[in-house]
Short mmCIF file of C-alpha atoms and ligand atoms in Angstrom, two decimals:
data_model
loop_
_atom_site.label_atom_id
_atom_site.label_comp_id
_atom_site.label_asym_id
_atom_site.label_seq_id
_atom_site.Cartn_x
_atom_site.Cartn_y
_atom_site.Cartn_z
CA VAL A 225 124.32 106.42 122.64
CA THR A 226 126.01 104.97 119.45
CA GLU A 227 129.00 106.88 118.27
CA PRO A 228 129.79 107.23 114.56
CA LEU A 229 133.15 105.59 113.46
CA LEU A 230 134.66 108.93 113.04
CA GLN A 231 135.23 111.83 115.29
CA PRO A 232 132.94 114.98 114.97
CA HIS A 233 135.57 116.96 113.37
CA GLU A 234 136.54 114.24 111.00
CA LEU A 235 132.95 113.71 109.97
CA VAL A 236 132.82 117.58 109.33
CA LEU A 237 135.95 117.41 106.99
CA LEU A 238 134.72 114.21 105.24
CA ARG A 239 131.11 115.47 104.65
CA ASP A 240 132.66 118.74 103.24
CA ALA A 241 134.95 116.64 100.98
CA LEU A 242 132.16 114.51 99.86
CA ARG A 243 129.71 117.43 99.15
CA GLY A 244 129.79 116.75 95.46
CA PHE A 245 129.88 113.09 95.48
CA THR A 246 126.40 112.40 94.44
CA PRO A 247 124.80 109.51 92.16
CA ASP A 248 124.51 112.05 89.29
CA ALA A 249 128.19 113.05 89.64
CA VAL A 250 129.42 109.33 89.67
CA LEU A 251 127.09 108.61 86.70
CA GLU A 252 128.78 111.65 84.81
CA VAL A 253 132.35 110.32 85.51
CA LEU A 254 131.46 106.69 84.86
CA GLY A 255 129.36 107.13 81.83
CA PRO A 256 126.54 104.70 81.08
CA VAL A 257 128.84 101.72 80.39
CA GLY A 258 130.97 102.26 83.61
CA GLN A 259 127.65 102.75 85.65
CA ALA A 260 126.21 99.52 84.29
CA GLY A 261 129.45 97.85 85.29
CA LEU A 262 129.26 99.16 88.79
CA ASP A 263 125.56 98.15 89.18
CA ARG A 264 126.28 94.64 88.21
CA GLY A 265 129.44 94.37 90.19
CA ASP A 266 131.73 94.48 87.33
CA LEU A 267 134.28 96.75 88.94
CA LEU A 268 137.15 96.40 86.46
CA LEU A 269 134.92 97.66 83.82
CA ALA A 270 133.86 100.63 86.06
CA ALA A 271 137.52 101.33 86.83
CA ARG A 272 138.44 101.26 83.01
CA GLU A 273 135.79 103.81 82.39
CA LEU A 274 136.99 106.45 84.83
CA PRO A 275 138.87 109.47 83.67
CA CYS A 276 142.17 110.62 85.41
CA ASP A 277 142.63 113.86 86.99
CA ASP A 278 139.18 114.25 88.34
CA ALA A 279 138.13 114.57 91.90
CA THR A 280 134.81 112.51 91.54
CA ALA A 281 136.69 109.76 89.89
CA THR A 282 139.21 109.59 92.72
CA LEU A 283 136.47 109.44 95.19
CA THR A 284 134.72 106.71 93.11
CA ARG A 285 137.85 104.61 93.01
CA LEU A 286 138.44 105.02 96.76
CA PHE A 287 134.77 104.50 98.04
CA LEU A 288 132.95 102.73 95.39
CA LEU A 289 135.48 100.44 93.79
CA GLY A 290 137.77 99.85 96.74
CA ASP A 291 140.82 100.74 94.62
CA GLU A 292 144.21 101.80 95.96
CA VAL A 293 144.76 105.72 95.28
CA PRO A 294 148.07 107.53 95.57
CA LEU A 295 148.30 109.32 98.91
CA ASP A 296 148.64 112.76 97.51
CA GLU A 297 145.63 112.24 95.32
CA ALA A 298 143.52 111.07 98.05
CA ARG A 299 144.68 113.83 100.55
CA ALA A 300 143.72 116.36 97.84
CA VAL A 301 140.14 115.09 97.39
CA LEU A 302 139.68 114.46 101.14
CA GLY A 303 140.37 117.87 102.64
CA GLY A 304 143.82 116.73 103.80
CA LEU A 305 142.58 113.60 105.58
CA SER A 306 145.06 110.70 105.69
CA PRO A 307 145.20 107.16 107.17
CA GLN A 308 146.88 108.52 110.24
CA GLU A 309 144.02 110.95 110.98
CA VAL A 310 141.21 108.56 110.26
CA PRO A 311 142.51 105.00 110.66
CA ALA A 312 138.83 103.72 111.08
CA LEU A 313 138.36 104.77 107.43
CA LEU A 314 141.51 104.88 105.53
CA GLN A 315 144.20 102.23 105.49
CA GLY A 316 147.92 103.18 104.26
CA THR A 317 149.17 100.72 101.68
CA GLU A 318 152.59 100.45 100.00
CA ASP A 319 151.72 102.61 97.29
CA GLY A 320 149.03 104.83 98.65
CA VAL A 321 145.73 104.50 100.46
CA ARG A 322 142.55 102.41 100.38
CA SER A 323 139.27 102.89 102.08
CA ARG A 324 138.29 100.24 104.82
CA LEU A 325 134.57 100.89 104.01
CA GLU A 326 132.27 101.50 101.01
CA ILE A 327 130.65 105.15 100.93
CA ARG A 328 127.95 105.06 98.35
CA PRO A 329 126.12 108.11 97.15
CA TYR A 330 122.45 107.26 97.15
CA ALA A 331 119.27 109.28 96.32
CA GLU A 332 115.62 108.48 96.64
CA ALA A 333 113.99 107.50 93.38
CA LEU A 334 111.72 110.46 92.58
CA ARG A 335 108.05 109.82 93.79
CA ASP A 336 106.83 112.63 91.66
CA GLU A 337 108.51 115.26 89.39
CA ASP A 338 108.02 118.03 91.94
CA SER A 339 109.63 116.41 94.95
CA GLU A 340 113.19 117.47 95.53
CA THR A 341 115.93 114.75 95.37
CA THR A 342 118.24 114.61 98.27
CA SER A 343 121.59 112.58 97.94
CA TRP A 344 122.86 110.70 100.76
CA LEU A 345 126.07 108.78 101.68
CA VAL A 346 125.67 105.15 103.03
CA VAL A 347 128.55 103.56 104.83
CA SER A 348 128.85 99.87 104.77
CA ASP A 349 131.48 97.01 104.52
CA TRP A 350 132.88 96.02 101.03
CA GLY A 351 131.02 93.42 99.25
CA SER A 352 132.93 90.05 98.26
CA ASP A 353 133.47 91.52 94.93
CA VAL A 354 135.97 94.14 96.34
CA ALA A 355 137.07 91.86 99.29
CA GLY A 356 137.68 89.05 96.88
CA ALA A 357 136.78 86.58 99.59
CA PRO A 358 133.59 85.27 101.33
CA LEU A 359 132.11 87.92 103.61
CA ALA A 360 133.11 88.02 107.37
CA ALA A 361 130.48 86.90 109.92
CA ASP A 362 129.96 90.58 111.24
CA HIS A 363 129.59 91.90 107.63
CA VAL A 364 127.50 95.01 107.50
CA LEU A 365 125.51 94.91 104.27
CA GLY A 366 125.33 97.87 101.72
CA ILE A 367 122.39 98.77 99.78
CA GLY A 368 121.28 95.48 98.10
CA SER A 369 118.28 94.45 96.02
CA ALA A 370 116.30 93.61 99.06
CA SER A 371 116.95 97.05 100.60
CA LEU A 372 115.63 98.70 97.41
CA THR A 373 112.63 96.35 97.35
CA LEU A 374 111.67 97.30 100.93
CA ALA A 375 112.25 101.04 100.18
CA GLN A 376 110.06 100.92 97.29
CA TYR A 377 107.36 98.97 98.96
CA THR A 378 107.17 101.22 101.96
CA ILE A 379 104.09 103.48 102.41
CA ARG A 380 105.56 107.10 102.41
CA ASP A 381 102.72 108.86 104.31
CA HIS A 382 103.78 111.20 107.08
CA ALA A 383 104.56 109.44 110.32
CA GLN A 384 105.07 111.09 113.76
CA ARG A 385 107.29 108.01 115.05
CA ALA A 386 109.00 105.46 112.47
CA LEU A 387 111.06 102.36 113.46
CA ASP A 388 113.61 100.56 111.17
CA VAL A 389 114.30 97.12 112.66
CA GLY A 390 117.69 95.77 111.68
CA THR A 391 118.98 98.88 110.32
CA GLY A 392 122.24 97.78 109.18
CA CYS A 393 123.85 100.45 107.07
CA GLY A 394 120.87 102.66 107.81
CA VAL A 395 119.29 102.96 104.30
CA GLN A 396 115.71 102.38 105.24
CA ALA A 397 116.27 105.04 108.18
CA LEU A 398 117.36 107.62 105.65
CA HIS A 399 114.07 107.20 103.74
CA LEU A 400 112.04 107.23 106.81
CA ALA A 401 113.56 110.56 107.81
CA ARG A 402 112.06 112.21 104.75
CA HIS A 403 108.58 111.62 105.91
CA SER A 404 108.77 111.07 109.55
CA ALA A 405 109.09 113.47 112.48
CA HIS A 406 111.12 110.96 114.52
CA VAL A 407 113.16 107.87 113.36
CA THR A 408 114.30 105.04 115.72
CA ALA A 409 116.58 102.33 114.16
CA THR A 410 117.72 99.12 115.88
CA ASP A 411 120.25 96.48 115.31
CA VAL A 412 121.68 93.36 117.23
CA SER A 413 125.03 94.32 115.87
CA SER A 414 127.05 97.15 117.43
CA ARG A 415 129.21 97.46 114.33
CA ALA A 416 126.15 97.91 112.15
CA LEU A 417 124.82 100.61 114.53
CA ARG A 418 128.11 102.47 114.24
CA MET A 419 127.98 102.24 110.46
CA ALA A 420 124.36 103.46 110.65
CA ALA A 421 125.40 106.47 112.89
CA THR A 422 128.17 107.29 110.32
CA THR A 423 125.60 107.12 107.38
CA ALA A 424 123.29 109.50 109.48
CA ALA A 425 126.05 111.99 110.11
CA LEU A 426 127.50 112.06 106.63
CA SER A 427 123.77 112.34 105.32
CA GLY A 428 122.99 115.20 107.78
CA GLN A 429 120.27 113.15 109.62
CA SER A 430 120.00 112.16 113.29
CA TRP A 431 118.10 108.91 114.46
CA ASP A 432 117.57 107.28 117.75
CA LEU A 433 119.77 104.22 117.49
CA ARG A 434 119.36 101.26 119.86
CA GLN A 435 120.96 98.03 120.20
CA GLY A 436 119.09 94.83 120.72
CA SER A 437 117.11 91.91 119.26
CA LEU A 438 114.03 92.40 117.23
CA LEU A 439 111.55 94.54 119.22
CA GLU A 440 113.31 94.28 122.60
CA PRO A 441 114.98 97.80 122.36
CA VAL A 442 111.45 99.42 121.68
CA ALA A 443 109.50 97.41 124.26
CA GLY A 444 106.33 99.29 125.55
CA GLU A 445 106.77 101.94 122.64
CA ARG A 446 104.50 102.32 119.61
CA PHE A 447 105.24 103.68 116.14
CA ASP A 448 103.03 104.81 113.21
CA LEU A 449 105.27 103.12 110.67
CA VAL A 450 107.72 100.09 111.24
CA VAL A 451 109.88 98.60 108.57
CA ALA A 452 112.02 95.61 108.73
CA ASN A 453 114.33 93.78 106.21
CA PRO A 454 115.34 91.34 108.70
CA PRO A 455 117.85 88.46 108.58
CA PHE A 456 115.17 86.20 107.16
CA VAL A 457 117.18 83.42 105.62
CA VAL A 458 115.80 80.08 106.25
CA SER A 459 118.47 77.79 107.68
CA SER A 460 119.29 75.37 110.57
CA GLY A 461 119.47 78.34 112.85
CA LEU A 462 123.25 79.25 112.09
CA THR A 463 124.84 81.96 114.21
CA THR A 464 128.12 83.98 113.66
CA ASP A 465 129.94 81.21 115.50
CA SER A 466 128.59 78.32 113.34
CA GLY A 467 128.97 79.69 109.86
CA GLY A 468 126.25 82.20 109.78
CA TYR A 469 126.14 86.00 109.20
CA ASP A 470 124.81 88.82 111.15
CA TYR A 471 123.10 90.17 107.94
CA ARG A 472 121.02 87.21 107.29
CA ASP A 473 120.98 84.54 110.02
CA SER A 474 119.03 85.12 113.09
CA GLY A 475 120.19 81.97 115.04
CA LEU A 476 116.62 80.77 114.91
CA ALA A 477 115.87 77.67 112.64
CA GLY A 478 113.67 77.60 109.65
CA ASP A 479 111.33 80.75 109.47
CA GLU A 480 111.06 81.32 113.09
CA LEU A 481 112.52 84.79 113.06
CA CYS A 482 109.81 85.91 110.50
CA ARG A 483 107.12 84.17 112.57
CA ARG A 484 108.27 85.99 115.71
CA LEU A 485 108.30 89.42 113.97
CA VAL A 486 104.95 88.95 112.33
CA THR A 487 103.31 87.99 115.44
CA SER A 488 104.94 90.69 117.66
CA LEU A 489 104.95 93.62 115.26
CA PRO A 490 101.15 94.45 115.88
CA ARG A 491 102.12 95.31 119.54
CA VAL A 492 104.35 98.08 118.56
CA ILE A 493 102.09 99.79 115.90
CA THR A 494 99.75 102.57 116.94
CA ASP A 495 96.15 102.60 116.10
CA GLY A 496 96.05 103.17 112.36
CA GLY A 497 99.71 102.44 112.15
CA VAL A 498 101.30 100.07 109.75
CA ALA A 499 104.17 97.62 109.58
CA GLN A 500 106.00 96.41 106.42
CA LEU A 501 108.52 93.73 106.12
CA LEU A 502 110.30 91.44 103.82
CA ALA A 503 110.11 87.69 104.78
CA ASN A 504 110.92 84.21 103.71
CA TRP A 505 108.79 81.21 104.76
CA VAL A 506 109.07 77.49 104.65
CA ILE A 507 106.82 75.37 102.36
CA THR A 508 106.34 71.70 103.44
CA ALA A 509 104.82 68.88 101.57
CA THR A 510 101.80 68.99 103.92
CA ARG A 511 101.20 72.69 104.33
CA SER A 512 100.98 75.41 101.64
CA TRP A 513 102.58 78.68 102.20
CA ASP A 514 99.31 80.65 102.69
CA GLU A 515 98.15 78.12 105.45
CA ARG A 516 101.37 78.69 107.36
CA LEU A 517 101.25 82.49 107.01
CA SER A 518 97.58 82.48 107.96
CA GLU A 519 98.37 80.84 111.25
CA TRP A 520 100.88 83.63 112.00
CA ILE A 521 98.43 86.33 111.11
CA ASP A 522 95.14 84.95 112.33
CA ALA A 523 96.13 85.47 115.91
CA GLN A 524 96.47 89.25 115.32
CA ARG A 525 93.88 91.82 114.99
CA CYS A 526 95.48 93.45 111.89
CA ASP A 527 94.41 93.86 108.42
CA ALA A 528 97.05 92.06 106.41
CA TRP A 529 98.29 91.90 102.81
CA VAL A 530 100.87 89.22 102.14
CA TRP A 531 102.60 88.88 98.85
CA GLN A 532 104.49 85.69 97.69
CA ARG A 533 106.86 87.13 95.04
CA GLU A 534 108.96 83.94 94.39
CA VAL A 535 109.37 80.35 95.44
CA ALA A 536 112.68 78.66 95.22
CA ASP A 537 113.47 74.95 95.61
CA PRO A 538 115.89 74.04 98.43
CA ALA A 539 118.96 73.67 95.96
CA GLN A 540 118.24 76.94 94.24
CA TYR A 541 117.83 78.82 97.55
CA VAL A 542 121.01 77.37 99.09
CA SER A 543 123.00 78.32 95.99
CA LEU A 544 121.53 81.76 95.85
CA TRP A 545 122.59 82.58 99.36
CA LEU A 546 125.81 80.96 99.32
CA ARG A 547 126.82 83.01 96.29
CA ASP A 548 125.46 86.13 98.04
CA ALA A 549 127.93 85.61 100.84
CA GLY A 550 130.90 85.43 98.16
CA GLU A 551 131.20 81.55 98.39
CA GLN A 552 132.66 80.01 95.23
CA PRO A 553 131.23 76.90 93.79
CA GLY A 554 133.83 74.15 93.31
CA THR A 555 135.66 75.04 96.57
CA ALA A 556 135.72 72.50 99.48
CA ARG A 557 134.00 75.07 101.59
CA TRP A 558 131.20 75.51 99.14
CA ARG A 559 130.65 71.73 99.04
CA ARG A 560 130.62 71.35 102.77
CA ARG A 561 128.23 74.26 103.33
CA TYR A 562 125.90 73.22 100.44
CA ASP A 563 125.76 69.61 101.75
CA GLU A 564 125.06 70.63 105.34
CA TRP A 565 122.30 73.03 104.31
CA LEU A 566 120.43 70.86 102.01
CA THR A 567 120.49 67.99 104.45
CA TRP A 568 119.08 70.19 107.14
CA MET A 569 116.26 71.31 104.59
CA SER A 570 115.45 67.74 103.91
CA SER A 571 115.33 66.72 107.74
CA ALA A 572 113.28 69.72 108.43
CA GLY A 573 110.80 68.67 105.61
CA VAL A 574 111.37 71.89 103.65
CA VAL A 575 110.34 71.34 100.06
CA ALA A 576 110.52 74.95 98.95
CA VAL A 577 111.12 78.33 100.37
CA GLY A 578 108.71 81.38 99.68
CA MET A 579 109.92 84.78 99.45
CA GLY A 580 107.73 87.82 99.85
CA ALA A 581 106.51 91.00 101.71
CA ILE A 582 103.99 91.58 104.22
CA THR A 583 101.99 94.63 105.34
CA LEU A 584 100.10 94.79 108.64
CA TRP A 585 97.68 97.58 109.51
CA ASN A 586 96.53 98.15 112.98
CA ASN A 587 92.98 99.01 112.60
CA GLY A 588 91.39 97.20 115.63
CA SER A 589 88.88 95.73 113.41
CA ASP A 590 86.90 92.72 114.79
CA SER A 591 86.82 91.25 111.22
CA PRO A 592 90.24 92.23 109.65
CA VAL A 593 90.89 91.98 106.04
CA ARG A 594 93.20 89.16 105.20
CA VAL A 595 94.55 88.64 101.69
CA LEU A 596 97.41 86.31 100.93
CA GLU A 597 98.35 86.06 97.26
CA ASP A 598 101.11 85.28 94.70
CA VAL A 599 102.36 88.58 93.18
CA PRO A 600 104.85 87.34 90.60
CA GLN A 601 104.57 90.21 88.15
CA ALA A 602 106.96 93.17 87.91
CA VAL A 603 104.99 95.80 89.64
CA GLN A 604 105.50 99.53 88.88
CA GLN A 605 108.15 100.87 91.20
CA PRO A 606 107.90 102.57 93.76
CA ILE A 607 104.92 100.60 94.67
CA GLY A 608 104.29 101.89 98.16
CA GLY A 609 101.50 104.43 96.92
CA ALA A 610 99.59 101.46 95.51
CA VAL A 611 99.97 99.39 98.65
CA ALA A 612 98.62 102.30 100.54
CA GLN A 613 95.45 102.53 98.09
CA TRP A 614 94.58 98.96 98.32
CA LEU A 615 93.33 98.92 101.99
CA PRO A 616 90.55 101.48 101.40
CA ARG A 617 89.19 99.40 98.51
CA GLN A 618 89.19 96.25 100.76
CA HIS A 619 87.27 98.27 103.43
CA TYR A 620 84.88 99.51 100.74
CA LEU A 621 84.22 95.93 99.65
CA GLN A 622 83.75 94.72 103.32
CA ARG A 623 81.15 97.37 104.10
CA THR A 624 79.22 97.28 100.84
CA SER A 625 76.57 94.60 100.45
CA ASP A 626 75.87 93.24 97.05
CA ALA A 627 72.62 95.37 96.89
CA GLU A 628 74.66 98.52 97.52
CA LEU A 629 77.41 97.54 95.03
CA LEU A 630 74.65 97.07 92.42
CA HIS A 631 73.72 100.83 92.93
CA ALA A 632 77.28 102.08 92.93
CA ALA A 633 78.60 104.00 89.89
CA LEU A 634 81.92 102.29 89.57
CA ARG A 635 84.67 103.77 87.42
CA THR A 636 87.39 101.69 85.36
CA ALA A 637 90.64 102.78 86.29
CA PRO A 638 92.82 104.51 83.78
CA GLY A 639 95.27 102.58 81.96
CA VAL A 640 93.36 99.27 81.75
CA VAL A 641 94.53 97.30 78.65
CA ARG A 642 92.71 94.33 76.98
CA THR A 643 94.88 91.80 74.94
CA ARG A 644 93.23 89.27 72.89
CA HIS A 645 94.93 86.07 71.40
CA ASP A 646 92.93 84.66 68.44
CA LEU A 647 93.14 81.27 66.87
CA ILE A 648 91.85 80.20 63.41
CA GLU A 649 88.84 77.98 63.89
CA ASP A 650 86.39 76.95 61.33
CA GLY A 651 88.10 79.06 58.61
CA GLY A 652 88.15 82.50 60.72
CA TRP A 653 89.83 84.06 63.61
CA GLN A 654 88.28 83.16 67.08
CA THR A 655 89.31 84.76 70.39
CA ALA A 656 90.93 81.96 72.54
CA LEU A 657 92.23 84.10 75.26
CA SER A 658 91.29 87.60 76.43
CA ASN A 659 93.26 89.36 79.23
CA LEU A 660 92.91 92.64 81.16
CA ARG A 661 96.06 94.23 82.40
CA LEU A 662 96.63 97.19 84.74
CA SER A 663 99.30 99.28 82.94
CA ASP A 664 100.34 101.07 86.30
CA GLY A 665 100.83 100.18 89.82
CA MET A 666 100.25 96.54 90.65
CA ARG A 667 100.08 95.63 86.92
CA TRP A 668 97.79 92.68 87.54
CA GLU A 669 96.62 90.54 84.64
CA VAL A 670 93.45 88.66 84.74
CA GLU A 671 91.57 86.51 82.27
CA THR A 672 88.43 88.07 80.91
CA ASP A 673 85.68 87.61 78.57
CA ASP A 674 83.44 89.82 76.28
CA ALA A 675 80.78 90.33 79.00
CA VAL A 676 83.42 91.40 81.52
CA SER A 677 85.26 93.79 79.21
CA SER A 678 81.88 95.26 77.87
CA MET A 679 81.04 95.95 81.45
CA LEU A 680 84.37 97.67 82.19
CA ALA A 681 83.94 99.78 79.07
CA ALA A 682 80.66 100.95 80.47
CA CYS A 683 81.74 101.73 83.90
CA ASP A 684 82.19 105.43 83.48
CA GLY A 685 81.61 106.58 87.15
CA SER A 686 78.19 107.91 86.53
CA THR A 687 76.15 104.73 85.62
CA PRO A 688 74.93 102.56 88.39
CA LEU A 689 76.17 99.01 88.11
CA ASN A 690 72.71 97.40 87.88
CA VAL A 691 72.00 99.73 84.88
CA THR A 692 75.16 98.52 83.14
CA LEU A 693 74.31 95.00 83.89
CA GLN A 694 70.63 95.23 82.54
CA VAL A 695 72.00 96.61 79.26
CA LEU A 696 74.53 93.85 79.13
CA ALA A 697 71.75 91.13 79.89
CA ALA A 698 69.60 92.58 77.04
CA SER A 699 72.54 92.63 74.61
CA VAL A 700 73.27 88.85 75.12
CA ASP A 701 69.61 87.97 75.67
CA ALA A 702 70.16 86.44 79.00
CA PRO A 703 68.15 86.91 82.26
CA VAL A 704 69.40 89.92 84.39
CA ASP A 705 69.62 87.77 87.48
CA GLN A 706 71.78 85.31 85.89
CA VAL A 707 74.21 88.05 84.60
CA THR A 708 74.31 89.64 88.00
CA ASP A 709 75.02 86.50 89.92
CA ALA A 710 77.83 85.66 87.38
CA LEU A 711 79.34 89.19 87.38
CA LEU A 712 79.16 90.25 91.01
CA PRO A 713 82.12 88.20 92.28
CA VAL A 714 84.01 89.42 89.29
CA VAL A 715 83.17 92.96 90.05
CA ARG A 716 84.38 92.34 93.67
CA ASP A 717 87.73 90.90 92.40
CA LEU A 718 88.22 93.75 89.94
CA VAL A 719 87.58 96.44 92.70
CA SER A 720 89.82 94.58 95.03
CA ARG A 721 92.67 94.55 92.33
CA GLY A 722 92.02 98.09 91.43
CA PHE A 723 90.55 97.70 87.89
CA LEU A 724 87.32 99.16 89.11
CA LEU A 725 87.28 102.14 91.50
CA PRO A 726 84.51 102.80 93.83
C1 LIG B 410 119.32 92.22 105.74
S1 LIG B 410 120.09 93.31 106.89
C2 LIG B 410 119.08 94.73 106.47
C3 LIG B 410 119.83 95.96 106.67
C4 LIG B 410 119.22 97.29 106.03
N1 LIG B 410 118.06 97.42 106.96
C5 LIG B 410 118.62 97.11 104.71
O1 LIG B 410 117.38 97.25 104.45
O2 LIG B 410 119.46 96.87 103.83
C6 LIG B 410 119.61 92.72 108.22
C7 LIG B 410 119.97 93.48 109.49
O3 LIG B 410 119.34 93.00 110.70
C8 LIG B 410 120.35 92.85 111.75
N2 LIG B 410 119.87 91.78 112.66
C9 LIG B 410 120.19 90.45 112.73
N3 LIG B 410 119.59 89.83 113.63
C10 LIG B 410 118.88 90.77 114.25
C11 LIG B 410 117.96 90.75 115.41
N4 LIG B 410 117.62 89.53 116.06
N5 LIG B 410 117.25 91.85 115.64
C12 LIG B 410 117.53 93.08 115.12
N6 LIG B 410 118.38 93.10 113.91
C13 LIG B 410 118.94 92.01 113.67
C14 LIG B 410 121.70 92.70 111.11
O4 LIG B 410 122.71 93.01 111.88
C15 LIG B 410 121.59 93.37 109.72
O5 LIG B 410 122.02 94.67 109.94
#
């Protein structure tokens, strides 16, 4: 059993003291300027915006800015707790008290206007902007942009059993508990697990916490939903003893950790269950990203949708992750790590690193759906609902022959927008480029032409597709067969992307 960092009675006192410490209350004391400063790590700006003589401002200084606070002021807002009583949390300093840990009020982005917002408290180590130095090897990450990406990408259907692999501060588990009857969360790091236990206790939740690597702690068990924001960083296989970090380095070289997860996750998902993870992958001169990922996925019987969101060249990638750990360009340490990392990248034939997200559905199908595609656009967040709606459309396309599709009365999705770019040619405006865009959800943008956009305008959910195509063929004076052959693949693509709904 993993114990929280504080004793039960200390947790009760702290929870009570932090009752009003919510994202809304913090925004109120910081104001929009201070909040923007906090969000982008400009803690000095945030501190300047805080009022004096305000309990939430004191809590913000202590637990979000890492500032020193006079002892009396701290005791007054912490129900009398002092460094002597809670040395794991508070540290006495010459002039007062500091918190050893960040405690961040956090609320789920509203899924719909009716759902009730619950505010949680997330415990983690301080980031390098507070520590003023590179992170420690056993650093437990707070809520970062990857955490939010995964939280927004997760399908929030009810689950009986949910699993968070590599829970860290516990942010994913908090979300899972909102729609799952039972939450299990794992981590290799015992420190991370104690932080997660503290996050759960302060947020009024309870999870089954287990220590171990990847899926070892849940061997033989199955879950309806598995999420993982794993230590996916592509490196030489650094460990905490060789310059790596628990939060991002697995000790496995290249993208081996992601390969192992993708190939083993299907074994722990129930029939009809789903696994969603963030991942990075190696791109070499001889193998494209989707060939590599297909190899991992083809051995499974799962339906899979893989998004490549971004691609970074080795130097961009290495700089990104050195900065992430608080390393400073220009120092000898930066130079050494940068050189070693890039030298390894080149010896391993890494020409770029792909970064993305993977959803695997366990449907036991003999001909599973496999789509691997670039998704560079800014999708509408939270996107999890659109991810869930994607699979039924793929199954529809799989089981519907072209003849059946022609008899279907498809409906154009609400919010489809056409944009046209015109050029002057022969003394008049001619359409040079025409695009269709989904204004919601995946926000796909595809090139189109007049025939396709006329067809979409006619897809009202009551007219069979073949009738629409006959009218279209007559209007352009072309044989129906020719129009049908040209447009059927386009229709399939538009259904797949959600422009056309079955
Ligand atoms: C990027 S952090 C993610 C934390 C949190 N789940 C989130 O979404 O912000 C990765 C976590 O995985 C843990 N971890 C590292 N190697 C692991 C392994 N082999 N098995 C399980 N967890 C691991 C780290 O300790 C860290 O807490």
